[in-house]
Amino acid sequence: MLATHARASVFLRPSRSLCKTLGLIGLVLLGLGSGCDPGDSSPQLACPKGMRTVWHDPLSGIGECEVITPLSEGRSPRSGLEQAFPAMVRPPGALSTPARIELGRLLYFDPVLSGDNTVSCAHCHHPASGFTDNRAVATGIRGQKGGRSAPTVWNAAWNSEQFWDGRAKTLEDQAKGPIQNPIEMDQDPVKLIAELKAIPEYSRRFDEAFRGSGGSAVTLDNLASAIAAFERSIASVNSPFDRYAAGDRTAMSESATRGLNLFRSVSTRCFECHELPTFAMKEYKVLGVPSLGDPTKLDEDRGRATVMPGASYERAFRVPTLRNVAKTAPYMHNGSLKTLDEVLDFYAKGGGLGRGYKLDNVDDKIRKFDLTAEEKADLVAFLEALTDESLLPEVPKLVPSGLPVAQGPLQ
Ligand code: HEC
Ligand code: HEC
């Protein structure tokens, strides 16, 4: 909040009286309504659902939307389980304006981003498939398979760093990766920019969102900013667990409530890595995940060590969010565990060491524990209670390129 307000001040926030005057002039001379927000709570921008206006400068027409989280309106927590979401990770100058969010939504679903116009971001992160592809490893352009599983985009805006190994700092940096990656979208950015400029609707939308003219705002940086603005609207913050944490004891089943207690227990230690309120963590941890296809072997992916040299980072991966995890099977960076049941068995047996893999740097919180069938069902019920897809964005029927849009869940 503080950070967004600090940014807003460069645009000179209008005073209440200036607002009134502008409103009158607008009404009388231009036939416009008073779209002025001096900082009070009245929503003025056409923000997507679940978002509200943070500030709005009627002179420039610029303003910003942000996701409403349970405590962002200033209410105090109703239980120890309710914790305020931190600010989303944003590079300086990032603005979530309605025009950028909408442009980002169109780009996200548009296969024009790929070299042969067949693959969009949604082909690997589709909203109807938990913003992933429900495949073990992603399949990109010309059917090529990558080595890692597509993570969900739900709440990616709160990730400390992007990718399983954290090699991108921001969503803006991240978005440029798959476009140019030869096995994902295999696109030449110079060609892409020329293609987008030649599509009048994109030219106009980029100019509107980034103050250009004649298509001058169509650039790779602006494309990444628009997609990132869209991704910052993809939030899951109102699950049954959140309602339970806010005092509604009927929001979760008895089984899920028992599961929550197990999740927080000293035997499972789940809570020590998957922390409130994101159920993720800034750190990279070693579990010793099996290889995909051969459960007798340790996965060879070096993870964080490819970004940050050091023995402790060998096979370490970022602790992912568990929000909407019931929608994003299969699991782990390589999709090697098919179900939540399999994930729980993996943890209960003591991770990779419990499977007998040779490893000397597994996190000390990964230890064998006993889990009855009922307790396992309770933990799964709790993980399912972290589901909230109420802010699913609409899949566009049409995108400016006219290319076909993947509408449904991915096969
Ligand atoms: C071919 C499938 C594929 C396509 C197309 C694709 N992605 Fe991904 N995406 C992945 C995979 C796989 C990863 C994880 C890679 C890794 O960690 O090394 C990933 C990671 C991400 C992440 C990081 C999430 C996290 O939790 O770290 C975001 C955000 C993301 N993609 C957004 C996008 C956007 C935006 C586009 C379009 C510009 C896109 N992806 C296109 C497969 C794809
Ligand atoms: C030491 C920290 C740590 C602890 C403790 C821990 N996790 Fe994890 N969890 C991780 C990391 C790191 C990953 C990703 C590992 C990978 O992909 O190689 C992960 C992945 C997962 C996933 C898969 C998510 C996805 O999107 O693929 C689930 C589900 C999960 N954990 C649930 C749990 C549960 C339930 C517990 C308690 C039994 C638990 N975790 C305890 C660090 C931890």
Coordinates of C-alpha atoms and ligand atoms in Angstrom, one line a residue:
M1 CA 0.0 0.0 0.0
L2 CA 2.7 2.5 1.0
A3 CA 4.7 1.7 -2.1
T4 CA 1.8 2.2 -4.4
H5 CA 0.9 5.5 -2.8
A6 CA 4.4 6.7 -3.1
R7 CA 4.3 6.0 -6.8
A8 CA 1.0 7.6 -7.2
S9 CA 2.4 10.9 -5.8
V10 CA 4.5 11.5 -8.9
F11 CA 1.2 12.0 -10.8
L12 CA 0.2 14.8 -8.4
R13 CA -2.9 13.6 -6.6
P14 CA -5.7 16.1 -7.1
S15 CA -7.3 17.7 -4.1
R16 CA -10.9 17.2 -3.2
S17 CA -11.9 20.8 -4.3
L18 CA -10.0 20.4 -7.6
C19 CA -11.9 17.3 -8.1
K20 CA -15.2 19.0 -7.7
T21 CA -14.2 21.7 -10.1
L22 CA -13.0 19.3 -12.6
G23 CA -16.1 17.3 -12.3
L24 CA -18.3 20.3 -13.0
I25 CA -16.1 21.4 -16.0
G26 CA -16.2 17.9 -17.2
L27 CA -20.0 17.6 -16.9
V28 CA -20.7 21.0 -18.4
L29 CA -18.1 21.3 -21.2
L30 CA -17.3 17.7 -22.2
G31 CA -20.3 15.8 -21.3
L32 CA -18.1 13.6 -19.0
G33 CA -18.9 12.3 -15.6
S34 CA -16.7 13.3 -12.7
G35 CA -14.1 10.5 -12.8
C36 CA -12.1 12.1 -10.0
D37 CA -10.8 10.3 -7.0
P38 CA -9.0 12.5 -4.4
G39 CA -8.0 9.5 -2.4
D40 CA -11.3 8.6 -0.9
S41 CA -12.7 5.1 -1.2
S42 CA -15.2 5.6 -4.1
P43 CA -14.2 3.2 -6.9
Q44 CA -13.6 5.1 -10.1
L45 CA -11.7 3.0 -12.5
A46 CA -13.1 0.0 -14.4
C47 CA -11.0 -2.4 -12.4
P48 CA -11.5 -6.2 -12.9
K49 CA -13.6 -8.1 -10.4
G50 CA -12.0 -8.5 -7.0
M51 CA -9.9 -5.4 -7.5
R52 CA -10.4 -1.8 -6.4
T53 CA -9.1 1.6 -7.3
V54 CA -5.9 2.6 -5.4
W55 CA -5.7 6.0 -7.0
H56 CA -6.9 7.8 -10.0
D57 CA -5.7 11.0 -11.7
P58 CA -8.4 12.4 -13.9
L59 CA -6.1 14.8 -15.6
S60 CA -3.9 12.1 -17.1
G61 CA -6.6 9.4 -17.0
I62 CA -4.1 7.2 -15.2
G63 CA -5.0 5.2 -12.2
E64 CA -4.3 1.9 -10.6
C65 CA -6.2 -1.2 -9.4
E66 CA -5.1 -3.6 -6.8
V67 CA -6.4 -7.0 -5.5
I68 CA -8.7 -6.8 -2.5
T69 CA -7.4 -9.2 0.1
P70 CA -9.2 -10.1 3.3
L71 CA -7.3 -7.6 5.5
S72 CA -6.5 -5.0 2.9
E73 CA -9.4 -2.8 3.8
G74 CA -7.8 -2.2 7.2
R75 CA -9.9 -4.7 9.3
S76 CA -7.9 -6.3 12.1
P77 CA -7.2 -10.0 12.0
R78 CA -9.9 -12.2 13.7
S79 CA -7.6 -15.1 14.5
G80 CA -3.9 -15.9 14.5
L81 CA -4.5 -17.7 11.2
E82 CA -5.5 -14.4 9.5
Q83 CA -2.4 -12.6 8.2
A84 CA -2.2 -9.7 5.8
F85 CA -0.9 -10.4 2.3
P86 CA 2.4 -8.7 1.7
A87 CA 2.7 -6.2 -1.2
M88 CA 3.0 -7.9 -4.6
V89 CA 6.5 -8.0 -6.0
R90 CA 6.7 -5.2 -8.6
P91 CA 9.6 -3.4 -10.4
P92 CA 9.7 0.4 -10.2
G93 CA 7.2 1.9 -12.7
A94 CA 4.9 -1.1 -12.9
L95 CA 1.4 0.1 -13.0
S96 CA -1.8 -2.0 -12.9
T97 CA -4.0 0.3 -14.9
P98 CA -7.2 -1.2 -16.4
A99 CA -5.9 -0.6 -19.9
R100 CA -2.7 -2.6 -19.2
I101 CA -4.6 -5.4 -17.5
E102 CA -7.0 -5.8 -20.4
L103 CA -4.2 -5.6 -23.0
G104 CA -2.2 -8.2 -20.9
R105 CA -5.3 -10.5 -20.9
L106 CA -5.6 -10.4 -24.7
L107 CA -1.8 -11.0 -25.2
Y108 CA -1.9 -13.9 -22.6
F109 CA -4.4 -15.8 -24.7
D110 CA -3.1 -14.9 -28.1
P111 CA -1.0 -17.5 -30.0
V112 CA 0.5 -14.7 -32.1
L113 CA 3.1 -14.5 -29.3
S114 CA 4.7 -17.8 -30.6
G115 CA 6.9 -18.3 -33.6
D116 CA 4.4 -20.3 -35.5
N117 CA 1.2 -18.7 -34.1
T118 CA 0.1 -21.9 -32.3
V119 CA 1.1 -21.5 -28.7
S120 CA -0.2 -18.9 -26.2
C121 CA 0.7 -18.5 -22.5
A122 CA -2.7 -20.1 -21.8
H123 CA -1.6 -23.3 -23.7
C124 CA 0.6 -24.1 -20.6
H125 CA -1.2 -22.1 -18.0
H126 CA -4.9 -22.3 -18.7
P127 CA -7.4 -20.9 -16.2
A128 CA -9.7 -23.9 -16.7
S129 CA -6.7 -26.2 -15.6
G130 CA -5.7 -24.4 -12.4
F131 CA -3.6 -21.9 -14.5
T132 CA -1.3 -24.8 -15.4
D133 CA -1.6 -27.6 -18.0
N134 CA -2.1 -30.6 -15.7
R135 CA 0.8 -32.3 -17.5
A136 CA 4.0 -33.6 -15.8
V137 CA 6.2 -31.4 -18.0
A138 CA 5.1 -28.7 -20.3
T139 CA 4.6 -29.2 -24.0
G140 CA 5.6 -26.3 -26.2
I141 CA 5.9 -25.4 -29.8
R142 CA 5.9 -28.4 -32.3
G143 CA 5.0 -30.7 -29.4
Q144 CA 8.4 -30.3 -27.8
K145 CA 8.6 -31.3 -24.1
G146 CA 10.5 -29.3 -21.5
G147 CA 12.1 -30.6 -18.4
R148 CA 9.9 -29.0 -15.8
S149 CA 6.2 -28.8 -14.8
A150 CA 4.3 -25.5 -15.5
P151 CA 3.6 -23.8 -12.1
T152 CA 0.3 -22.2 -11.6
V153 CA -0.1 -18.4 -12.3
W154 CA -2.5 -18.1 -9.4
N155 CA -0.8 -15.7 -6.9
A156 CA 2.5 -15.8 -8.9
A157 CA 2.5 -12.0 -8.2
W158 CA 3.4 -12.8 -4.6
N159 CA 6.3 -15.1 -5.6
S160 CA 9.6 -13.6 -4.2
E161 CA 11.2 -14.7 -7.5
Q162 CA 9.9 -16.5 -10.5
F163 CA 10.5 -20.0 -11.8
W164 CA 11.2 -23.2 -9.7
D165 CA 14.8 -22.0 -9.5
G166 CA 14.1 -18.3 -9.1
R167 CA 16.0 -17.2 -12.1
A168 CA 13.7 -14.3 -12.9
K169 CA 13.2 -11.5 -10.4
T170 CA 9.9 -10.2 -11.6
L171 CA 6.8 -11.2 -13.7
E172 CA 8.1 -8.7 -16.2
D173 CA 11.4 -10.5 -16.6
Q174 CA 9.6 -13.9 -16.6
A175 CA 7.2 -13.1 -19.4
K176 CA 10.1 -12.5 -21.9
G177 CA 11.5 -16.0 -21.2
P178 CA 8.9 -18.4 -22.7
I179 CA 8.4 -16.2 -25.8
Q180 CA 12.0 -16.6 -26.9
N181 CA 12.5 -20.1 -25.5
P182 CA 13.1 -22.4 -28.5
I183 CA 11.0 -25.3 -27.0
E184 CA 8.2 -23.1 -25.6
M185 CA 7.2 -20.3 -28.0
D186 CA 10.3 -20.0 -30.2
Q187 CA 9.6 -16.4 -31.2
D188 CA 12.0 -13.7 -32.5
P189 CA 11.1 -10.6 -30.5
V190 CA 11.8 -8.2 -33.3
K191 CA 9.4 -10.1 -35.6
L192 CA 6.8 -10.3 -32.9
I193 CA 6.9 -6.5 -32.3
A194 CA 6.5 -5.9 -36.1
E195 CA 3.6 -8.4 -36.2
L196 CA 1.8 -6.7 -33.3
K197 CA 2.3 -3.2 -34.7
A198 CA 0.6 -4.3 -37.9
I199 CA -2.5 -5.3 -36.0
P200 CA -4.5 -2.1 -35.6
E201 CA -6.2 -3.1 -32.4
Y202 CA -2.9 -4.0 -30.7
S203 CA -1.3 -0.8 -31.9
R204 CA -4.1 1.3 -30.5
R205 CA -4.3 -0.6 -27.2
F206 CA -0.5 -0.4 -26.6
D207 CA -0.6 3.4 -27.4
E208 CA -3.5 3.9 -25.0
A209 CA -2.0 1.8 -22.2
F210 CA 1.6 3.2 -22.5
R211 CA 1.0 6.7 -24.0
G212 CA 2.4 6.2 -27.4
S213 CA 1.2 7.2 -30.8
G214 CA 1.2 5.5 -34.2
G215 CA 2.1 2.2 -32.6
S216 CA 5.3 3.6 -30.9
A217 CA 4.3 2.0 -27.6
V218 CA 4.4 -1.5 -29.1
T219 CA 7.7 -2.8 -27.5
L220 CA 8.8 -6.0 -25.8
D221 CA 9.1 -4.2 -22.5
N222 CA 5.6 -2.9 -22.7
L223 CA 4.3 -6.3 -23.7
A224 CA 5.9 -7.8 -20.6
S225 CA 4.5 -5.0 -18.4
A226 CA 1.0 -5.6 -19.7
I227 CA 1.1 -9.3 -19.2
A228 CA 2.5 -8.8 -15.7
A229 CA -0.3 -6.3 -14.9
F230 CA -2.8 -9.0 -16.0
E231 CA -1.0 -11.6 -13.9
R232 CA -1.2 -9.3 -10.8
S233 CA -5.0 -9.6 -11.1
I234 CA -5.0 -13.4 -10.9
A235 CA -5.4 -13.8 -7.2
S236 CA -6.8 -16.5 -5.0
V237 CA -7.4 -15.1 -1.5
N238 CA -10.9 -16.2 -0.5
S239 CA -10.8 -19.9 0.1
P240 CA -12.8 -21.8 2.7
F241 CA -9.6 -21.6 4.8
D242 CA -9.6 -17.8 4.6
R243 CA -13.3 -17.7 5.7
Y244 CA -12.4 -20.1 8.5
A245 CA -9.5 -17.9 9.5
A246 CA -11.8 -14.9 9.5
G247 CA -13.9 -16.5 12.1
D248 CA -16.5 -18.5 10.2
R249 CA -16.0 -21.9 11.8
T250 CA -18.5 -23.5 9.4
A251 CA -16.4 -22.6 6.4
M252 CA -14.3 -25.8 6.5
S253 CA -15.5 -29.4 7.1
E254 CA -14.5 -31.2 10.3
S255 CA -12.1 -33.3 8.3
A256 CA -10.4 -30.2 6.8
T257 CA -10.2 -28.6 10.2
R258 CA -8.4 -31.7 11.6
G259 CA -6.2 -31.5 8.5
L260 CA -5.3 -27.9 9.3
N261 CA -4.1 -29.0 12.7
L262 CA -2.0 -31.7 11.2
F263 CA -0.6 -29.3 8.7
R264 CA 0.5 -27.1 11.6
S265 CA 1.8 -29.9 13.8
V266 CA 5.4 -30.6 14.8
S267 CA 5.2 -34.0 13.2
T268 CA 4.4 -32.9 9.6
R269 CA 6.0 -29.5 9.8
C270 CA 4.2 -28.4 6.6
F271 CA 3.6 -25.0 8.0
E272 CA 7.2 -24.3 8.6
C273 CA 7.8 -24.0 4.8
H274 CA 4.3 -23.4 3.3
E275 CA 3.7 -20.2 5.4
L276 CA 0.8 -17.9 5.9
P277 CA -0.8 -16.3 4.1
T278 CA 0.6 -17.4 0.7
F279 CA 1.3 -21.0 1.7
A280 CA 4.7 -20.4 0.0
M281 CA 8.1 -19.2 1.1
K282 CA 10.9 -17.1 -0.2
E283 CA 13.4 -19.9 0.3
Y284 CA 14.8 -22.8 -1.8
K285 CA 14.6 -26.2 -0.1
V286 CA 15.8 -29.7 -0.9
L287 CA 13.3 -32.5 -0.6
G288 CA 14.9 -35.2 -2.9
V289 CA 12.1 -35.5 -5.4
P290 CA 12.0 -38.7 -7.5
S291 CA 12.8 -38.6 -11.2
L292 CA 9.8 -38.6 -13.6
G293 CA 9.2 -42.0 -15.0
D294 CA 11.6 -43.9 -12.6
P295 CA 10.6 -43.6 -9.0
T296 CA 13.6 -45.6 -7.9
K297 CA 15.8 -42.8 -9.0
L298 CA 16.5 -39.3 -7.6
D299 CA 15.6 -36.5 -10.0
E300 CA 18.8 -35.0 -11.6
D301 CA 17.6 -31.4 -12.0
R302 CA 20.1 -29.2 -10.1
G303 CA 17.4 -26.6 -9.4
R304 CA 18.6 -23.4 -7.6
A305 CA 22.2 -24.5 -8.0
T306 CA 22.1 -23.5 -11.7
V307 CA 21.3 -19.9 -10.7
M308 CA 23.2 -19.7 -7.4
P309 CA 26.3 -21.9 -7.1
G310 CA 26.7 -23.7 -3.8
A311 CA 26.4 -27.2 -2.5
S312 CA 23.4 -26.3 -0.3
Y313 CA 21.5 -25.3 -3.5
E314 CA 22.0 -28.6 -5.3
R315 CA 18.4 -29.9 -6.1
A316 CA 16.8 -27.0 -4.1
F317 CA 13.6 -25.6 -5.4
R318 CA 11.4 -22.6 -4.4
V319 CA 8.7 -23.5 -1.9
P320 CA 5.6 -23.2 -4.1
T321 CA 2.2 -21.9 -3.0
L322 CA -0.4 -24.4 -2.0
R323 CA -3.3 -22.2 -2.8
N324 CA -5.5 -23.9 -5.5
V325 CA -3.1 -26.9 -5.3
A326 CA -6.1 -29.3 -5.6
K327 CA -6.4 -28.0 -9.2
T328 CA -2.8 -28.2 -10.3
A329 CA -1.8 -31.9 -10.4
P330 CA 0.6 -33.5 -11.1
Y331 CA 3.0 -32.1 -8.5
M332 CA 6.6 -31.0 -7.9
H333 CA 9.0 -29.3 -10.3
N334 CA 8.9 -32.3 -12.6
G335 CA 5.3 -33.5 -12.1
S336 CA 6.6 -36.8 -10.8
L337 CA 4.0 -37.1 -8.0
K338 CA 0.5 -37.6 -9.6
T339 CA -1.8 -36.9 -6.7
L340 CA -2.0 -35.2 -3.3
D341 CA -2.0 -38.7 -1.8
E342 CA 1.3 -39.4 -3.4
V343 CA 2.7 -36.1 -2.2
L344 CA 1.7 -37.0 1.4
D345 CA 3.1 -40.5 1.1
F346 CA 6.4 -38.9 -0.1
Y347 CA 6.6 -36.6 2.9
A348 CA 5.5 -39.2 5.4
K349 CA 8.2 -41.6 4.3
G350 CA 10.8 -38.9 4.9
G351 CA 11.2 -37.4 1.4
G352 CA 14.1 -38.5 -0.8
L353 CA 16.2 -39.9 2.1
G354 CA 13.2 -42.1 3.1
R355 CA 13.3 -43.5 -0.4
G356 CA 16.9 -44.4 -0.1
Y357 CA 18.3 -41.8 -2.5
K358 CA 21.9 -40.6 -1.9
L359 CA 21.6 -37.0 -0.7
D360 CA 23.5 -35.0 1.9
N361 CA 21.6 -31.7 1.9
V362 CA 17.9 -32.6 2.4
D363 CA 16.2 -30.0 4.6
D364 CA 16.2 -31.1 8.2
K365 CA 12.4 -30.4 8.4
I366 CA 11.8 -33.3 6.0
R367 CA 11.5 -36.3 8.4
K368 CA 9.5 -39.5 8.5
F369 CA 6.2 -39.3 10.3
D370 CA 3.2 -41.6 10.9
L371 CA 0.1 -40.9 9.0
T372 CA -3.1 -43.0 9.3
A373 CA -5.5 -43.3 6.3
E374 CA -7.9 -41.0 8.1
E375 CA -5.2 -38.4 8.8
K376 CA -4.2 -38.5 5.1
A377 CA -7.8 -37.9 4.1
D378 CA -7.9 -35.0 6.5
L379 CA -4.8 -33.4 5.1
V380 CA -6.1 -33.7 1.6
A381 CA -9.4 -32.2 2.7
F382 CA -7.4 -29.3 4.1
L383 CA -5.4 -28.8 0.9
E384 CA -8.7 -28.8 -1.0
A385 CA -10.0 -26.1 1.4
L386 CA -7.3 -23.8 -0.1
T387 CA -9.2 -23.6 -3.3
D388 CA -10.7 -20.3 -4.5
E389 CA -11.2 -19.6 -8.1
S390 CA -13.8 -16.8 -7.7
L391 CA -11.5 -14.4 -9.6
L392 CA -11.1 -16.5 -12.7
P393 CA -10.6 -14.1 -15.5
E394 CA -12.7 -14.4 -18.6
V395 CA -11.2 -16.3 -21.5
P396 CA -11.5 -13.9 -24.5
K397 CA -13.7 -15.3 -27.3
L398 CA -11.6 -13.4 -29.8
V399 CA -8.1 -11.9 -29.7
P400 CA -6.9 -9.1 -31.9
S401 CA -4.8 -11.4 -34.1
G402 CA -8.0 -13.3 -35.0
L403 CA -6.1 -16.6 -34.2
P404 CA -8.0 -19.3 -32.3
V405 CA -8.1 -19.1 -28.5
A406 CA -7.8 -22.2 -26.3
Q407 CA -11.2 -22.1 -24.5
G408 CA -11.4 -25.1 -22.3
P409 CA -9.2 -27.3 -20.0
L410 CA -6.1 -28.6 -21.6
Q411 CA -6.1 -32.3 -22.7
Ligands
HEC1 C1 5.3 -24.5 -23.3 C2 4.7 -24.2 -22.1 C3 4.7 -22.8 -21.6 C4 4.4 -21.7 -22.2 C5 3.9 -21.5 -23.6 C6 4.5 -20.6 -21.2 N1 4.9 -21.2 -20.0 FE1 5.1 -20.2 -18.3 N2 6.1 -21.8 -17.5 C7 6.2 -23.0 -18.1 C8 7.1 -23.8 -17.3 C9 7.5 -25.2 -17.6 C10 7.5 -23.0 -16.2 C11 8.5 -23.4 -15.1 C12 9.9 -23.3 -15.7 C13 11.0 -23.3 -14.7 O1 10.8 -23.1 -13.5 O2 12.2 -23.5 -15.1 C14 6.8 -21.7 -16.3 C15 6.9 -20.7 -15.4 C16 6.1 -19.6 -15.5 C17 5.9 -18.6 -14.4 C18 6.6 -18.7 -13.1 C19 5.7 -19.1 -12.0 C20 6.4 -19.6 -10.7 O3 5.7 -20.0 -9.8 O4 7.6 -19.5 -10.7 C21 5.0 -17.7 -14.8 C22 4.5 -16.5 -14.1 C23 4.7 -18.0 -16.2 N3 5.3 -19.2 -16.5 C24 3.9 -17.3 -17.0 C25 3.9 -17.4 -18.4 C26 3.5 -16.4 -19.4 C27 3.0 -15.1 -19.1 C28 3.6 -17.0 -20.6 C29 3.4 -16.4 -22.0 C30 4.2 -15.2 -22.3 C31 4.1 -18.4 -20.4 N4 4.3 -18.6 -19.1 C32 4.2 -19.3 -21.4 C33 5.6 -23.4 -19.2 C34 5.1 -22.5 -20.2
HEC2 C1 11.5 -28.0 4.1 C2 10.4 -27.3 3.6 C3 9.1 -28.0 3.2 C4 8.2 -28.7 4.1 C5 8.5 -28.9 5.6 C6 7.1 -29.1 3.3 N1 7.2 -28.7 2.1 FE1 5.9 -29.0 0.6 N2 7.2 -28.3 -0.8 C7 8.4 -27.7 -0.5 C8 9.2 -27.5 -1.7 C9 10.6 -27.0 -1.8 C10 8.4 -28.0 -2.8 C11 8.8 -28.1 -4.3 C12 9.7 -29.2 -4.4 C13 10.1 -29.6 -5.8 O1 9.3 -29.4 -6.7 O2 11.1 -30.2 -6.0 C14 7.1 -28.4 -2.2 C15 6.0 -28.9 -2.8 C16 4.8 -29.3 -2.3 C17 3.6 -29.6 -3.0 C18 3.5 -29.7 -4.5 C19 3.1 -28.3 -5.0 C20 3.1 -28.2 -6.5 O3 2.6 -27.2 -7.0 O4 3.6 -29.0 -7.2 C21 2.7 -29.9 -2.1 C22 1.3 -30.4 -2.4 C23 3.3 -29.8 -0.8 N3 4.6 -29.4 -0.9 C24 2.6 -30.0 0.4 C25 3.3 -30.1 1.6 C26 2.7 -30.7 2.8 C27 1.3 -31.3 2.9 C28 3.7 -30.7 3.8 C29 3.7 -31.3 5.1 C30 3.5 -32.8 5.1 C31 4.8 -30.0 3.2 N4 4.6 -29.7 1.9 C32 6.0 -29.8 3.9 C33 8.9 -27.4 0.8 C34 8.4 -28.0 1.9

